[in-house]
Coordinates of C-alpha atoms and ligand atoms in Angstrom, one line a residue:
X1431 CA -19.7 -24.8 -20.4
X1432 CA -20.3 -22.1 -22.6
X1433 CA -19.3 -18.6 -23.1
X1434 CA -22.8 -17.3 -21.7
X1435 CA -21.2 -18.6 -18.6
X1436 CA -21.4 -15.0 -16.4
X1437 CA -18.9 -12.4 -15.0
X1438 CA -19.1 -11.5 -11.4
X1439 CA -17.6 -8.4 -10.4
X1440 CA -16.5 -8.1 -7.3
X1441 CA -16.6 -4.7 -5.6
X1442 CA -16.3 -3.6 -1.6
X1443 CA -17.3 -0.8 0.1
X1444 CA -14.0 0.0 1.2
X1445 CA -10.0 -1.3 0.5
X1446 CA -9.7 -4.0 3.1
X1447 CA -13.2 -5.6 4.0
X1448 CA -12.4 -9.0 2.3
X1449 CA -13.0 -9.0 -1.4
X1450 CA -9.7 -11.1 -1.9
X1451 CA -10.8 -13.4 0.5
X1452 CA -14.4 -13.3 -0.6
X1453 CA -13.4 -13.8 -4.0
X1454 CA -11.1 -16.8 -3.2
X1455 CA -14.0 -18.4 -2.0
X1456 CA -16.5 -17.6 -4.5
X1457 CA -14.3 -18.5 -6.9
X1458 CA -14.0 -22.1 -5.3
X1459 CA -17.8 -22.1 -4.3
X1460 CA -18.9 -21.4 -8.2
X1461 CA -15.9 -23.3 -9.7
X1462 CA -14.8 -19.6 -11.3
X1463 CA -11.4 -18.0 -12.6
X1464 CA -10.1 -14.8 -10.9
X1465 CA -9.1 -11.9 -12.8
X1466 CA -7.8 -8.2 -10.9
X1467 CA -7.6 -6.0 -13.7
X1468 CA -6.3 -2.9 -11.7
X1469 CA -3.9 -3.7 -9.0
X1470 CA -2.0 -1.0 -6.9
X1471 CA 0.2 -1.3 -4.0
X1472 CA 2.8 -3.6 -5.8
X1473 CA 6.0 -2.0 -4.1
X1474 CA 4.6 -3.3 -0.7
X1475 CA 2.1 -6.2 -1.5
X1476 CA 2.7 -9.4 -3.7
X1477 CA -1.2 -8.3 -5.2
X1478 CA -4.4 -10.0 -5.0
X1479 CA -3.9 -12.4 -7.7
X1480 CA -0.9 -14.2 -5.9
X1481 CA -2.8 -14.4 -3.1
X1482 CA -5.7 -15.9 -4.4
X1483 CA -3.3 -18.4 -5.9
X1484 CA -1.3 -18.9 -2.1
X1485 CA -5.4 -19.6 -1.0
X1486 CA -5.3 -22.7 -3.7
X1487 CA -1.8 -23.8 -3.0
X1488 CA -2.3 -24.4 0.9
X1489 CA -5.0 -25.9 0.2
X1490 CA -4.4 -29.2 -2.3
X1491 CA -7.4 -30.9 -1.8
X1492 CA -9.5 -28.6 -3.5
X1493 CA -11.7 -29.9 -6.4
X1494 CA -11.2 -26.7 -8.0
X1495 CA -8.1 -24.5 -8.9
X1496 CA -8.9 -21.6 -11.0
X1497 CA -7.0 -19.9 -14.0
X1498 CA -5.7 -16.4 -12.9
X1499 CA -5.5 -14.2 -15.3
X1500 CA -3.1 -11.5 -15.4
X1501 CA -3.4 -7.5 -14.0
X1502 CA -4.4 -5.5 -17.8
X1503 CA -2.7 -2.8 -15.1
X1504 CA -0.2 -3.1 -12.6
X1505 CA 0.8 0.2 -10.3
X1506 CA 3.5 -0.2 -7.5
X1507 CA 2.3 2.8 -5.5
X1508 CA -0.7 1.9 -2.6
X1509 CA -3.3 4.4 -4.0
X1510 CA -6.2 4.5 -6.0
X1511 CA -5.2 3.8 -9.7
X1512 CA -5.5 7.9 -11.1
X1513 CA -2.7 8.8 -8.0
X1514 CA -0.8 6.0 -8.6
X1515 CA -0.2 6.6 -12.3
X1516 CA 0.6 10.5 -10.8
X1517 CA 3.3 9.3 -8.7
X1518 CA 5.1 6.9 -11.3
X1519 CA 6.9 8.8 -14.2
X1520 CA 7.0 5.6 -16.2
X1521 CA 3.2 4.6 -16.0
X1522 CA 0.7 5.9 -18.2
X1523 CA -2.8 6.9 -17.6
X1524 CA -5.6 4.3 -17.8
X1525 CA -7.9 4.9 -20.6
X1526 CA -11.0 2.6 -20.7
X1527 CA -11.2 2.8 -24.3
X1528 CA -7.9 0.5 -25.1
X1529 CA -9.4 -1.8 -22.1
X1530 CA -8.8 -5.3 -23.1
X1531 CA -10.5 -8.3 -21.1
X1532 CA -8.5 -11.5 -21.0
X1533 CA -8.1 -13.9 -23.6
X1534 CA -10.9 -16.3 -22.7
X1535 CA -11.2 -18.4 -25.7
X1536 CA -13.2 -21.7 -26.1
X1537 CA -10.0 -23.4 -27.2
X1538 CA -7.8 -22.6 -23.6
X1539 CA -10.7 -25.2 -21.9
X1540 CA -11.0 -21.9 -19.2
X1541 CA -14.6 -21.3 -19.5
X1542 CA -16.3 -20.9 -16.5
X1543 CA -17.8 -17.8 -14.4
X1544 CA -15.4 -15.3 -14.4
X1545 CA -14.6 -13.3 -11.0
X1546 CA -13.4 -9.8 -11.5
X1547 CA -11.8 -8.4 -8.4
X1548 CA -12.0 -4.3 -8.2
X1549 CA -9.5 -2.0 -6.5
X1550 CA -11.4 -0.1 -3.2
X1551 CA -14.8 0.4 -4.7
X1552 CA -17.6 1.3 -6.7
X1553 CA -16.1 5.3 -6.9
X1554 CA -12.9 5.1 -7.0
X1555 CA -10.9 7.2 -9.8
X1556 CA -9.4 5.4 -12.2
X1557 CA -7.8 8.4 -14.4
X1558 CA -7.9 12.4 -15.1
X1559 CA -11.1 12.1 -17.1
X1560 CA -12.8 11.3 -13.6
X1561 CA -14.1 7.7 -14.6
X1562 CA -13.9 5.8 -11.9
X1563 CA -14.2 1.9 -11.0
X1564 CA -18.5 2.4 -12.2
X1565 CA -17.1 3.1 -15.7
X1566 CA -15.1 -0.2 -15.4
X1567 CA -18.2 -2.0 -14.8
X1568 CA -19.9 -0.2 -17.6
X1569 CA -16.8 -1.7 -20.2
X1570 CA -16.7 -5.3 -18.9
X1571 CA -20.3 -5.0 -19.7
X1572 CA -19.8 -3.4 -22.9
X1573 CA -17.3 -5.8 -23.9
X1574 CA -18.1 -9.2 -22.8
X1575 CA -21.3 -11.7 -24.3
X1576 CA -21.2 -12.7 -20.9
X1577 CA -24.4 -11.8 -18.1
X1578 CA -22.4 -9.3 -16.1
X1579 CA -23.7 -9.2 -12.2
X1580 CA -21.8 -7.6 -9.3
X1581 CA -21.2 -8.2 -5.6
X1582 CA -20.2 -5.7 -2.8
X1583 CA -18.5 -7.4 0.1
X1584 CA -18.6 -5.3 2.9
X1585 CA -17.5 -5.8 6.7
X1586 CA -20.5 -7.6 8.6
X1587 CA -19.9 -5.5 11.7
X1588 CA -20.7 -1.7 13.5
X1589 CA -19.9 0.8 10.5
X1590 CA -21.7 -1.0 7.0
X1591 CA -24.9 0.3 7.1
X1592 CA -23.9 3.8 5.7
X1593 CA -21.2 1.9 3.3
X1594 CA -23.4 -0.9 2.0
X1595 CA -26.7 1.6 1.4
X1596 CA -24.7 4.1 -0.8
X1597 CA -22.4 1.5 -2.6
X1598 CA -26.0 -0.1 -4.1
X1599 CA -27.9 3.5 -3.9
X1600 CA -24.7 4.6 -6.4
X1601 CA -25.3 1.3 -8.4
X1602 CA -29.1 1.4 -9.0
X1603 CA -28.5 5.2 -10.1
X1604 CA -25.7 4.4 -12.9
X1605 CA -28.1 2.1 -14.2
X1606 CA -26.7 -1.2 -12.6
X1607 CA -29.2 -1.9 -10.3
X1608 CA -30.4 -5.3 -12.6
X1609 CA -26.8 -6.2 -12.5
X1610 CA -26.1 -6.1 -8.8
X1611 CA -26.4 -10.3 -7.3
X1612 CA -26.3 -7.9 -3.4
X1613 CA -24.2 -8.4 -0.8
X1614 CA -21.7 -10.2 1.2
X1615 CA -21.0 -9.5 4.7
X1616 CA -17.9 -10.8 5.6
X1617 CA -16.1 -10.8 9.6
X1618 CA -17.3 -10.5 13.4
X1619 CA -21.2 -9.8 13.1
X1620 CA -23.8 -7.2 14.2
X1621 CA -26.9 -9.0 14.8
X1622 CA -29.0 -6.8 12.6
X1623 CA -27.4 -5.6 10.1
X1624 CA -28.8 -8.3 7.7
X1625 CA -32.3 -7.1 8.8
X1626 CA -31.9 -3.5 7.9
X1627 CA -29.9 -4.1 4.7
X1628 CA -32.9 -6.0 3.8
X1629 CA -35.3 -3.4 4.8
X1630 CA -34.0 -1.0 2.8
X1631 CA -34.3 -3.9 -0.9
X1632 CA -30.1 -5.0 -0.2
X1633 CA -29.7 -8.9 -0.5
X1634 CA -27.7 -10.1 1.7
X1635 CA -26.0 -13.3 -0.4
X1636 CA -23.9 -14.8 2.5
X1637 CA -22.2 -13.6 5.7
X1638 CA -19.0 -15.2 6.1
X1639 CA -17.7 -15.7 9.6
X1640 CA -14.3 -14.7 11.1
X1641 CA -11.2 -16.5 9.4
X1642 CA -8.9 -17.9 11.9
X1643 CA -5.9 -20.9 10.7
X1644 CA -7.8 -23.2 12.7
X1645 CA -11.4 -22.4 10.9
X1646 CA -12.6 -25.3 8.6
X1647 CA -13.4 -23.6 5.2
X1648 CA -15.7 -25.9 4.5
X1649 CA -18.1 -24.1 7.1
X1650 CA -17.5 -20.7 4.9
X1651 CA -18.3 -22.2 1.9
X1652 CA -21.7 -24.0 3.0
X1653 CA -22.4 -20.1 3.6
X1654 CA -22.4 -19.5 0.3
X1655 CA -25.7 -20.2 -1.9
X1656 CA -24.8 -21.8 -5.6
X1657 CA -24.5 -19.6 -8.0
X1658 CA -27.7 -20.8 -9.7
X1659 CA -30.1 -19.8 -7.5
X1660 CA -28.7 -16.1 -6.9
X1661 CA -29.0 -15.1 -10.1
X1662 CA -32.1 -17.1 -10.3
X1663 CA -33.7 -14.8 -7.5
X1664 CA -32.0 -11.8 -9.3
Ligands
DTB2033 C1 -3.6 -0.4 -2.5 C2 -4.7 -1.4 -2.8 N1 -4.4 -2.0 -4.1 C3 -5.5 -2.3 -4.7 O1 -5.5 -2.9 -5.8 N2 -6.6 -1.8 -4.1 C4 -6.1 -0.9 -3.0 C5 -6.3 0.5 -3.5 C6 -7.5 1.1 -2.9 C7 -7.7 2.5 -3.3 C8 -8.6 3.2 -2.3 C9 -8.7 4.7 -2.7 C10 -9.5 5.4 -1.6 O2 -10.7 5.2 -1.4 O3 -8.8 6.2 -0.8

């Protein structure tokens, strides 16, 4: 392992289509670590990062467990990160220049991929200075040696064309198109969604089924293409 090994940020076209999920199982699929550095919501979720570490502890027999690193911000109100810094007197305004990524040195033995799970998307604001998640991107990128691609989960069904086309559309024209890996469709399908995402030059990486207790994850996971080859293709 070295420290060329790459970042994948993981953004969605929307709060709720998966990306937890999704990165849970990327993160196992790619043997990665998990890092969320904005998380809202805290004062009525337990946050991304504990559930991606509840995915690992139900299930023991995984070959892999990754290191979670820890929130760089951590917001208790369920909004995007600028609103939630409005609404808590005792939180301060993100500023992307102080931006730290997490202490990945070759001496803690955690060098692998690194997912980076975003909060809502590609545009949401982050502070008064308008940057929004996009800027994010820019810094990791800025910041790390590491190749730096990114992923948009978005929901596989009726409603993701629209979504999915002006998620990448904003990408390619904040100069991330070489970065983006495509996307990963993820919950009850629409036959052709694939086929029209693909028309218009979208990749689609993977669609993941519906999750249900009884579903063997296993089955999700051989959905996934190694790492490898994606970036390969890229
Ligand atoms: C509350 C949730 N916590 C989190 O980290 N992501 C969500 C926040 C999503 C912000 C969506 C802003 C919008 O598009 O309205």
């Amino acid at each position: 392992m070295t420290s060329a090994e790459p970042v994948i940020f993981v953004t969605g076209t929307d709060t709720d289509v998966g990306k937890t999920f999704v990165s849970s199982l990327l993160a196992l699929k790619w043997q990665a670590n998990y890092w969320k550095p904005i998380q809202t919501g805290l004062e009525s979720d337990q946050g991304d990062s504990l559930t991606v570490s509840d995915f690992y502890s139900k299930h023991h027999s995984f070959k892999w467990h990754p290191a979670i690193f820890k929130p760089a911000v951590e917001l208790r109100k369920p909004l995007c990160p600028l609103d939630a810094v409005k609404c808590d007197p005792t939180a301060s305004e993100i500023n992307l220049k102080d931006f730290v990524l997490p202490d990945i040195s070759d001496t803690c033995k955690v060098i692998a991929p690194l997912i980076v799970e975003d909060a809502g998307g590609v545009f949401v604001p982050l502070n008064s200075k308008c940057e929004i998640t996009t800027d994010l991107i820019k810094k990791i990128i800025e910041l790390t040696g590491r190749p730096v691609y990114v992923v948009v989960v978005a929901k596989r069904g009726l409603g993701t064309l629209n979504h999915t086309l002006l998620t990448h559309d904003h990408l390619k024209s904040n100069g991330l198109g070489e970065h983006v890996l495509g996307c990963i469709l993820n919950g009850p399908k629409n036959t052709l969604n694939k086929e029209t995402l693909e028309l218009f030059d979208v990749n689609v990486i993977a669609e993941i089924p519906i999750y249900e207790e009884t579903s063997h994850l296993e089955s999700f996971l051989d959905c996934i293409p190694p790492l490898s080859d994606i970036i390969n293709e890229s």
